[in-house]
């Protein structure tokens, strides 16, 4: 049987586009199905959604020949974690962890645009935009995908990278477990009087963390986690009132804000697919798992899924071989489960009852006083092997 592509990826967000670019760079025939249109270049103000890319994610993106625009990337070398009353504090520095930096912050749309630019130059990749799957059916050596534009495509493997509400996951009958934190993350893009571009900091308060993620120039993305009600009320404030609320709640080190550029909020949930694979099918990124964003790892673990799957596919002869897909699931489920558990316990340790919060403070103390543990934690968070060089 002649298949249209070796691999079809549904969802051209950052994770799906990165996998398509990596496989296309290796010369494999890839079809990328995206519900929206191709991303437009960014101009002017910074996009509200930004993400940190750690060492492994960056290496994976670069291995596809994708170039990230330096002027829209902000590398950072320090991570400062503390609690509001000052009883727990830990400063992680890249140098101490044997790294040049911890990675960089980049706008989601800038990364997605850079990946799509790369795809446009890869002859073995075809992008099908403004269409979505209606049904899918597995055969012995491949899988069919019926689209809502009247087309039917086929491939030896179909990958679902279509986000938290994945249609492909639903069509394949894969269920999820989920948990609602009843919290929202308010993202506020600001311009600041003080430069603090090489550090990202996070302060735990009893109602949720507040964080500063640096952007190039004297800009920053502030993240304010709080209850649904408190966040919705805060979103109604005028810019002046919001600026005042930030300056009285965020630590003094933020300094004065010179401008509130934009803000929006997102609900916080965690979610895990019961299976990552099916017959000639695999799920990656948010389609497979959604983690609490407080550690900035959701996109990173999605890109690590794509990296692992790409390696396995490139080593084998049949991309949809079930034993290879099982290897993918075993490797990635264990790593993602550990990240879900870590971010979940961070949330409960720092926003739970008083005794739990004291335990959280103790963990920051320990991290500060045991350099080896600190270095291993940082390497793990960077997607590197923490046991190397011990
Ligand atoms: C407030 C907040 C802050 C975060 N900060 C960080 C951070 O600092 N670092 C980090 O690593 N992660 C962070 N994350 C998580 C990160 O944003 C996500 O994990 C990441 O965007 C997931 O990428 P994805 O490509 O898997 O899914 P998505 O970004 O959801 O992309 C899915 C793509 O599939 C397309 N699609 C959807 N349905 C269909 C369909 N039926 N057919 C075809 N196409 C479809 C969509 O149009 C989209 O292009 C944060 C999340 C939140 C909520």
Short mmCIF file of C-alpha atoms and ligand atoms in Angstrom, two decimals:
data_model
loop_
_atom_site.label_atom_id
_atom_site.label_comp_id
_atom_site.label_asym_id
_atom_site.label_seq_id
_atom_site.Cartn_x
_atom_site.Cartn_y
_atom_site.Cartn_z
CA UNK A 1 0.00 0.00 0.00
CA UNK A 2 1.18 3.52 -0.87
CA UNK A 3 0.80 5.95 2.04
CA UNK A 4 0.57 9.73 1.52
CA UNK A 5 3.28 10.31 4.15
CA UNK A 6 5.46 8.32 6.48
CA UNK A 7 4.21 10.41 9.41
CA UNK A 8 1.26 12.77 9.83
CA UNK A 9 1.31 15.17 12.76
CA UNK A 10 -1.98 16.74 13.85
CA UNK A 11 -1.39 20.17 15.47
CA UNK A 12 1.21 22.70 14.34
CA UNK A 13 1.76 24.36 17.74
CA UNK A 14 5.29 24.54 19.13
CA UNK A 15 5.53 20.79 19.87
CA UNK A 16 3.97 19.48 16.63
CA UNK A 17 5.88 21.93 14.43
CA UNK A 18 9.16 21.07 16.22
CA UNK A 19 8.64 17.34 15.57
CA UNK A 20 7.72 18.03 11.91
CA UNK A 21 10.86 20.17 11.48
CA UNK A 22 13.14 17.55 13.08
CA UNK A 23 11.77 14.67 10.95
CA UNK A 24 11.65 16.82 7.81
CA UNK A 25 15.26 17.89 8.42
CA UNK A 26 16.14 14.16 8.43
CA UNK A 27 14.43 13.86 5.01
CA UNK A 28 11.32 11.99 6.17
CA UNK A 29 7.97 12.56 4.45
CA UNK A 30 5.76 14.44 6.93
CA UNK A 31 2.24 15.88 6.68
CA UNK A 32 1.36 18.55 9.24
CA UNK A 33 -2.37 19.17 9.79
CA UNK A 34 -3.20 22.47 11.55
CA UNK A 35 -6.67 23.78 12.36
CA UNK A 36 -5.54 27.41 12.17
CA UNK A 37 -3.62 29.25 9.50
CA UNK A 38 0.19 29.43 9.29
CA UNK A 39 1.49 31.72 12.08
CA UNK A 40 2.10 35.35 11.11
CA UNK A 41 5.38 37.11 12.02
CA UNK A 42 5.34 39.10 15.25
CA UNK A 43 5.73 42.81 15.20
CA UNK A 44 5.63 45.48 17.90
CA UNK A 45 4.82 44.50 21.46
CA UNK A 46 5.72 41.16 22.93
CA UNK A 47 3.25 38.28 22.79
CA UNK A 48 1.60 37.56 26.15
CA UNK A 49 2.41 33.85 26.13
CA UNK A 50 6.08 33.22 26.75
CA UNK A 51 7.91 30.02 27.68
CA UNK A 52 11.30 28.99 28.96
CA UNK A 53 13.26 26.59 26.77
CA UNK A 54 15.76 24.46 28.67
CA UNK A 55 19.02 22.99 27.33
CA UNK A 56 17.55 19.79 25.90
CA UNK A 57 14.61 21.61 24.27
CA UNK A 58 16.92 24.17 22.67
CA UNK A 59 19.24 21.47 21.36
CA UNK A 60 16.24 19.65 19.86
CA UNK A 61 14.87 22.77 18.15
CA UNK A 62 18.32 23.64 16.78
CA UNK A 63 18.88 20.07 15.52
CA UNK A 64 16.10 20.73 12.99
CA UNK A 65 18.02 23.67 11.51
CA UNK A 66 15.56 26.17 13.03
CA UNK A 67 17.03 29.58 13.80
CA UNK A 68 15.62 31.58 16.68
CA UNK A 69 15.79 35.39 16.38
CA UNK A 70 18.32 36.42 19.04
CA UNK A 71 16.76 39.81 19.58
CA UNK A 72 13.53 38.15 20.82
CA UNK A 73 15.25 35.62 23.12
CA UNK A 74 16.26 36.29 26.72
CA UNK A 75 18.83 33.82 28.13
CA UNK A 76 18.83 33.62 31.95
CA UNK A 77 21.50 32.45 34.39
CA UNK A 78 19.83 32.58 37.82
CA UNK A 79 16.60 31.28 39.31
CA UNK A 80 15.59 32.65 42.69
CA UNK A 81 12.89 30.85 44.67
CA UNK A 82 11.65 32.12 48.03
CA UNK A 83 8.57 32.48 50.16
CA UNK A 84 6.86 35.72 51.02
CA UNK A 85 7.73 35.81 54.74
CA UNK A 86 11.44 35.24 54.05
CA UNK A 87 11.74 31.92 55.95
CA UNK A 88 12.76 29.92 52.86
CA UNK A 89 15.06 30.98 50.05
CA UNK A 90 17.18 29.30 47.39
CA UNK A 91 19.23 30.83 44.59
CA UNK A 92 20.13 28.54 41.70
CA UNK A 93 22.90 29.72 39.42
CA UNK A 94 23.76 28.17 36.06
CA UNK A 95 27.50 28.40 36.73
CA UNK A 96 27.13 26.46 39.99
CA UNK A 97 25.20 23.78 38.08
CA UNK A 98 27.95 23.47 35.46
CA UNK A 99 25.97 25.25 32.72
CA UNK A 100 26.42 28.52 30.81
CA UNK A 101 22.79 29.42 31.31
CA UNK A 102 19.49 27.79 32.22
CA UNK A 103 18.08 28.33 28.73
CA UNK A 104 16.06 31.22 27.43
CA UNK A 105 12.66 32.83 27.49
CA UNK A 106 10.92 33.25 24.16
CA UNK A 107 7.44 34.25 23.06
CA UNK A 108 5.34 31.23 22.06
CA UNK A 109 4.42 32.81 18.73
CA UNK A 110 8.05 33.67 17.91
CA UNK A 111 9.09 30.07 18.45
CA UNK A 112 6.14 28.75 16.47
CA UNK A 113 6.82 31.20 13.62
CA UNK A 114 10.53 30.26 13.49
CA UNK A 115 9.60 26.56 13.28
CA UNK A 116 7.07 27.18 10.49
CA UNK A 117 9.69 29.23 8.59
CA UNK A 118 11.92 26.17 8.78
CA UNK A 119 9.06 23.90 7.60
CA UNK A 120 8.54 26.13 4.54
CA UNK A 121 12.10 25.27 3.48
CA UNK A 122 11.84 21.52 3.96
CA UNK A 123 10.77 19.82 0.70
CA UNK A 124 9.62 16.59 2.41
CA UNK A 125 7.12 18.42 4.67
CA UNK A 126 3.60 19.36 3.51
CA UNK A 127 1.49 21.64 5.71
CA UNK A 128 -2.30 21.28 5.52
CA UNK A 129 -3.75 24.38 7.20
CA UNK A 130 -7.30 25.35 8.19
CA UNK A 131 -8.48 21.76 8.47
CA UNK A 132 -9.00 19.29 11.31
CA UNK A 133 -9.60 15.54 11.64
CA UNK A 134 -13.12 14.14 11.49
CA UNK A 135 -12.26 10.47 11.90
CA UNK A 136 -9.30 8.11 11.97
CA UNK A 137 -8.97 4.39 11.36
CA UNK A 138 -6.02 2.03 11.76
CA UNK A 139 -5.06 -0.61 9.19
CA UNK A 140 -2.28 -3.20 9.54
CA UNK A 141 0.53 -1.12 8.09
CA UNK A 142 -0.83 2.41 8.41
CA UNK A 143 -3.63 4.73 9.55
CA UNK A 144 -6.17 6.89 7.67
CA UNK A 145 -7.19 10.40 8.67
CA UNK A 146 -10.39 11.92 7.32
CA UNK A 147 -10.30 15.74 7.38
CA UNK A 148 -13.15 18.24 7.54
CA UNK A 149 -12.12 19.77 4.15
CA UNK A 150 -13.11 16.59 2.29
CA UNK A 151 -9.55 15.21 2.04
CA UNK A 152 -8.44 11.85 3.40
CA UNK A 153 -4.77 11.36 4.23
CA UNK A 154 -2.84 8.27 5.26
CA UNK A 155 0.49 7.53 6.91
CA UNK A 156 2.38 4.79 8.68
CA UNK A 157 2.15 6.74 11.94
CA UNK A 158 -0.17 9.54 13.06
CA UNK A 159 0.96 11.77 15.94
CA UNK A 160 -1.46 13.86 17.98
CA UNK A 161 0.11 17.19 19.00
CA UNK A 162 -3.18 19.06 19.00
CA UNK A 163 -3.08 20.41 22.54
CA UNK A 164 -4.94 19.82 25.78
CA UNK A 165 -8.32 19.31 24.09
CA UNK A 166 -6.85 16.95 21.48
CA UNK A 167 -9.37 15.82 18.87
CA UNK A 168 -7.09 12.97 17.82
CA UNK A 169 -6.99 11.67 21.41
CA UNK A 170 -10.78 11.77 21.58
CA UNK A 171 -11.24 10.13 18.16
CA UNK A 172 -8.89 7.34 19.27
CA UNK A 173 -10.87 6.72 22.45
CA UNK A 174 -7.99 7.55 24.82
CA UNK A 175 -9.31 8.90 28.12
CA UNK A 176 -7.59 11.28 30.56
CA UNK A 177 -7.36 11.84 34.28
CA UNK A 178 -7.56 15.50 35.28
CA UNK A 179 -7.51 17.81 38.29
CA UNK A 180 -8.66 21.42 38.55
CA UNK A 181 -6.49 23.57 40.86
CA UNK A 182 -9.28 26.21 40.97
CA UNK A 183 -6.60 28.77 40.27
CA UNK A 184 -5.82 31.09 37.38
CA UNK A 185 -2.50 32.42 36.18
CA UNK A 186 -2.68 36.09 35.29
CA UNK A 187 0.07 37.00 32.83
CA UNK A 188 1.01 40.68 32.76
CA UNK A 189 3.54 42.04 30.26
CA UNK A 190 5.27 45.08 31.69
CA UNK A 191 8.14 47.47 31.08
CA UNK A 192 10.36 48.03 34.09
CA UNK A 193 12.62 50.78 35.35
CA UNK A 194 15.24 48.26 36.57
CA UNK A 195 17.09 45.86 34.29
CA UNK A 196 17.08 42.26 35.62
CA UNK A 197 17.29 40.28 32.41
CA UNK A 198 19.55 37.39 33.55
CA UNK A 199 17.35 36.19 36.42
CA UNK A 200 13.92 34.66 36.81
CA UNK A 201 12.38 34.74 40.26
CA UNK A 202 9.39 33.23 41.97
CA UNK A 203 7.92 34.03 45.39
CA UNK A 204 5.45 31.65 47.03
CA UNK A 205 2.54 33.29 48.84
CA UNK A 206 -0.23 31.42 50.69
CA UNK A 207 -2.62 32.12 47.76
CA UNK A 208 -0.18 31.01 45.04
CA UNK A 209 3.18 31.94 43.52
CA UNK A 210 4.06 35.26 41.89
CA UNK A 211 6.87 35.25 39.35
CA UNK A 212 8.98 37.47 37.10
CA UNK A 213 10.12 36.03 33.78
CA UNK A 214 12.55 38.35 31.96
CA UNK A 215 12.15 39.44 28.34
CA UNK A 216 14.75 41.24 26.20
CA UNK A 217 15.22 44.93 27.01
CA UNK A 218 13.72 46.22 30.24
CA UNK A 219 10.62 44.11 29.81
CA UNK A 220 9.19 41.26 31.83
CA UNK A 221 6.32 38.87 31.96
CA UNK A 222 4.79 38.78 35.44
CA UNK A 223 2.77 35.74 36.48
CA UNK A 224 0.31 36.08 39.33
CA UNK A 225 -1.40 32.86 40.46
CA UNK A 226 -4.53 33.28 42.56
CA UNK A 227 -8.07 32.00 43.01
CA UNK A 228 -10.53 32.28 40.09
CA UNK A 229 -12.51 35.03 41.86
CA UNK A 230 -9.49 37.14 42.89
CA UNK A 231 -7.98 36.93 39.39
CA UNK A 232 -11.23 37.81 37.63
CA UNK A 233 -11.62 40.86 39.93
CA UNK A 234 -7.99 41.91 39.27
CA UNK A 235 -8.55 41.71 35.53
CA UNK A 236 -11.20 44.44 35.81
CA UNK A 237 -8.75 46.95 37.36
CA UNK A 238 -7.58 50.01 35.43
CA UNK A 239 -3.89 50.02 34.43
CA UNK A 240 -3.10 52.48 37.26
CA UNK A 241 -4.88 50.34 39.87
CA UNK A 242 -3.24 47.15 38.54
CA UNK A 243 0.18 48.80 38.63
CA UNK A 244 -0.44 49.80 42.25
CA UNK A 245 -1.59 46.25 43.13
CA UNK A 246 1.57 44.80 41.56
CA UNK A 247 3.89 47.27 43.27
CA UNK A 248 2.37 46.53 46.68
CA UNK A 249 2.29 42.71 46.27
CA UNK A 250 5.41 41.87 44.27
CA UNK A 251 8.77 42.09 46.08
CA UNK A 252 10.54 45.47 46.15
CA UNK A 253 13.24 44.11 43.86
CA UNK A 254 10.82 44.41 40.90
CA UNK A 255 11.15 48.19 41.21
CA UNK A 256 8.84 50.63 39.46
CA UNK A 257 6.89 49.68 36.37
CA UNK A 258 7.00 52.14 33.50
CA UNK A 259 4.16 50.55 31.50
CA UNK A 260 1.57 47.80 31.68
CA UNK A 261 1.59 46.47 28.13
CA UNK A 262 -1.12 43.81 28.20
CA UNK A 263 -2.61 41.10 30.41
CA UNK A 264 -4.76 37.98 30.28
CA UNK A 265 -5.42 34.97 32.49
CA UNK A 266 -5.52 31.20 32.07
CA UNK A 267 -7.15 28.45 34.19
CA UNK A 268 -4.72 26.02 35.87
CA UNK A 269 -5.36 22.31 35.45
CA UNK A 270 -3.37 19.16 35.29
CA UNK A 271 -4.23 16.35 32.94
CA UNK A 272 -2.69 13.04 31.90
CA UNK A 273 -3.73 10.72 29.06
CA UNK A 274 -4.27 7.13 30.20
CA UNK A 275 -2.24 5.96 27.16
CA UNK A 276 0.18 7.81 24.90
CA UNK A 277 -0.02 5.30 22.07
CA UNK A 278 -2.47 3.25 20.04
CA UNK A 279 -2.25 1.28 16.82
CA UNK A 280 -0.01 3.44 14.57
CA UNK A 281 -0.74 6.40 16.81
CA UNK A 282 1.17 8.45 19.42
CA UNK A 283 0.31 11.49 21.53
CA UNK A 284 2.85 14.17 22.47
CA UNK A 285 2.87 17.55 24.24
CA UNK A 286 -0.27 18.89 25.88
CA UNK A 287 -2.32 16.26 24.03
CA UNK A 288 -0.64 13.72 26.34
CA UNK A 289 -0.13 15.79 29.53
CA UNK A 290 -0.75 19.20 31.04
CA UNK A 291 1.26 20.17 34.13
CA UNK A 292 0.95 23.07 36.57
CA UNK A 293 2.94 25.88 34.89
CA UNK A 294 4.67 27.07 38.08
CA UNK A 295 7.94 25.35 37.14
CA UNK A 296 7.74 26.43 33.48
CA UNK A 297 8.10 22.86 32.22
CA UNK A 298 4.94 22.12 30.16
CA UNK A 299 6.43 22.99 26.79
CA UNK A 300 9.80 21.53 27.74
CA UNK A 301 8.43 18.09 28.50
CA UNK A 302 6.36 18.27 25.29
CA UNK A 303 9.52 18.97 23.30
CA UNK A 304 11.27 16.12 25.15
CA UNK A 305 8.43 13.81 24.01
CA UNK A 306 9.02 14.99 20.43
CA UNK A 307 12.80 14.51 20.83
CA UNK A 308 12.42 10.94 22.15
CA UNK A 309 9.84 10.01 19.49
CA UNK A 310 11.99 11.50 16.69
CA UNK A 311 15.06 9.53 17.87
CA UNK A 312 13.08 6.28 17.98
CA UNK A 313 11.48 6.90 14.56
CA UNK A 314 14.80 7.83 12.95
CA UNK A 315 16.46 4.66 14.27
CA UNK A 316 13.77 2.24 13.04
CA UNK A 317 12.53 1.19 9.62
CA UNK A 318 8.79 1.46 10.34
CA UNK A 319 7.78 4.65 12.21
CA UNK A 320 4.54 3.05 13.43
CA UNK A 321 6.12 -0.16 14.75
CA UNK A 322 4.24 -0.98 17.97
CA UNK A 323 7.30 -2.11 19.95
CA UNK A 324 9.03 1.17 19.17
CA UNK A 325 5.95 3.11 20.20
CA UNK A 326 5.92 1.14 23.46
CA UNK A 327 9.53 2.20 24.07
CA UNK A 328 8.44 5.81 23.54
CA UNK A 329 5.55 5.47 26.00
CA UNK A 330 7.70 3.78 28.68
CA UNK A 331 10.41 6.44 28.54
CA UNK A 332 8.18 9.47 28.40
CA UNK A 333 5.41 8.41 30.79
CA UNK A 334 7.89 7.88 33.63
CA UNK A 335 9.56 11.27 33.06
CA UNK A 336 6.26 13.15 32.65
CA UNK A 337 4.68 11.46 35.67
CA UNK A 338 7.66 12.59 37.76
CA UNK A 339 7.23 16.18 36.52
CA UNK A 340 3.47 16.11 37.22
CA UNK A 341 4.17 14.84 40.76
CA UNK A 342 6.92 17.43 41.36
CA UNK A 343 4.86 20.44 40.19
CA UNK A 344 1.83 19.14 42.08
CA UNK A 345 3.77 18.79 45.32
CA UNK A 346 5.31 22.25 44.85
CA UNK A 347 1.80 23.65 44.55
CA UNK A 348 0.53 21.85 47.66
CA UNK A 349 3.69 22.43 49.72
CA UNK A 350 3.67 26.16 49.20
CA UNK A 351 -0.04 26.97 49.09
CA UNK A 352 -1.37 24.30 51.49
CA UNK A 353 -1.89 24.37 55.26
CA UNK A 354 0.70 25.96 57.60
CA UNK A 355 2.54 22.63 58.40
CA UNK A 356 2.78 21.87 54.67
CA UNK A 357 4.15 25.34 53.98
CA UNK A 358 6.77 24.81 56.72
CA UNK A 359 7.81 21.62 54.94
CA UNK A 360 8.09 23.67 51.73
CA UNK A 361 10.38 26.19 53.49
CA UNK A 362 12.51 23.29 54.75
CA UNK A 363 12.90 21.96 51.20
CA UNK A 364 14.21 25.37 50.05
CA UNK A 365 16.66 25.40 53.00
CA UNK A 366 17.88 21.91 52.10
CA UNK A 367 18.29 22.82 48.42
CA UNK A 368 20.36 25.84 49.51
CA UNK A 369 22.58 23.81 51.85
CA UNK A 370 23.22 20.64 49.83
CA UNK A 371 25.02 21.79 46.65
CA UNK A 372 24.95 18.35 45.01
CA UNK A 373 21.16 18.07 45.46
CA UNK A 374 20.78 21.58 44.09
CA UNK A 375 22.90 20.82 41.03
CA UNK A 376 21.00 17.58 40.36
CA UNK A 377 17.64 19.35 40.65
CA UNK A 378 18.74 21.94 38.12
CA UNK A 379 20.10 19.41 35.68
CA UNK A 380 16.89 17.39 35.92
CA UNK A 381 14.85 20.57 35.26
CA UNK A 382 17.01 21.20 32.21
CA UNK A 383 16.25 17.81 30.76
CA UNK A 384 19.88 16.71 31.36
CA UNK A 385 21.00 13.52 33.08
CA UNK A 386 21.51 14.52 36.75
CA UNK A 387 23.64 11.40 37.46
CA UNK A 388 26.26 12.26 34.81
CA UNK A 389 29.61 13.34 36.30
CA UNK A 390 28.74 12.38 39.90
C1 LIG B 1 0.05 30.42 32.04
C2 LIG B 1 0.95 29.40 31.41
C3 LIG B 1 2.33 29.59 31.40
C4 LIG B 1 3.19 28.62 30.84
N1 LIG B 1 4.56 28.81 30.88
C5 LIG B 1 5.39 27.83 30.41
C6 LIG B 1 6.83 27.96 30.46
O1 LIG B 1 7.40 28.96 30.92
N2 LIG B 1 7.59 26.92 29.99
C7 LIG B 1 7.03 25.80 29.48
O2 LIG B 1 7.78 24.86 29.10
N3 LIG B 1 5.67 25.66 29.38
C8 LIG B 1 4.84 26.65 29.82
N4 LIG B 1 3.49 26.50 29.73
C9 LIG B 1 2.93 25.32 29.06
C10 LIG B 1 3.00 25.46 27.53
O3 LIG B 1 2.42 26.69 27.12
C11 LIG B 1 2.27 24.28 26.87
O4 LIG B 1 2.73 23.08 27.46
C12 LIG B 1 2.56 24.26 25.37
O5 LIG B 1 2.00 25.40 24.75
C13 LIG B 1 1.99 23.01 24.71
O6 LIG B 1 2.32 23.01 23.35
P1 LIG B 1 1.58 22.03 22.34
O7 LIG B 1 2.18 22.32 21.00
O8 LIG B 1 1.60 20.64 22.87
O9 LIG B 1 0.05 22.46 22.38
P2 LIG B 1 -0.62 23.82 21.89
O10 LIG B 1 0.27 24.99 22.13
O11 LIG B 1 -1.98 23.84 22.52
O12 LIG B 1 -0.75 23.64 20.30
C14 LIG B 1 -1.72 22.80 19.72
C15 LIG B 1 -1.82 23.12 18.24
O13 LIG B 1 -2.77 22.21 17.66
C16 LIG B 1 -3.73 22.94 16.92
N5 LIG B 1 -4.99 22.17 16.99
C17 LIG B 1 -5.82 22.05 18.05
N6 LIG B 1 -6.84 21.23 17.75
C18 LIG B 1 -6.63 20.83 16.47
C19 LIG B 1 -7.35 19.98 15.59
N7 LIG B 1 -8.48 19.38 15.98
N8 LIG B 1 -6.86 19.78 14.35
C20 LIG B 1 -5.71 20.40 13.92
N9 LIG B 1 -5.00 21.21 14.72
C21 LIG B 1 -5.46 21.43 15.98
C22 LIG B 1 -3.83 24.30 17.59
O14 LIG B 1 -4.32 25.29 16.68
C23 LIG B 1 -2.35 24.53 17.96
O15 LIG B 1 -1.63 25.09 16.89
C24 LIG B 1 2.62 27.45 30.27
C25 LIG B 1 1.22 27.27 30.26
C26 LIG B 1 0.40 28.23 30.82
C27 LIG B 1 -1.11 28.00 30.84
#
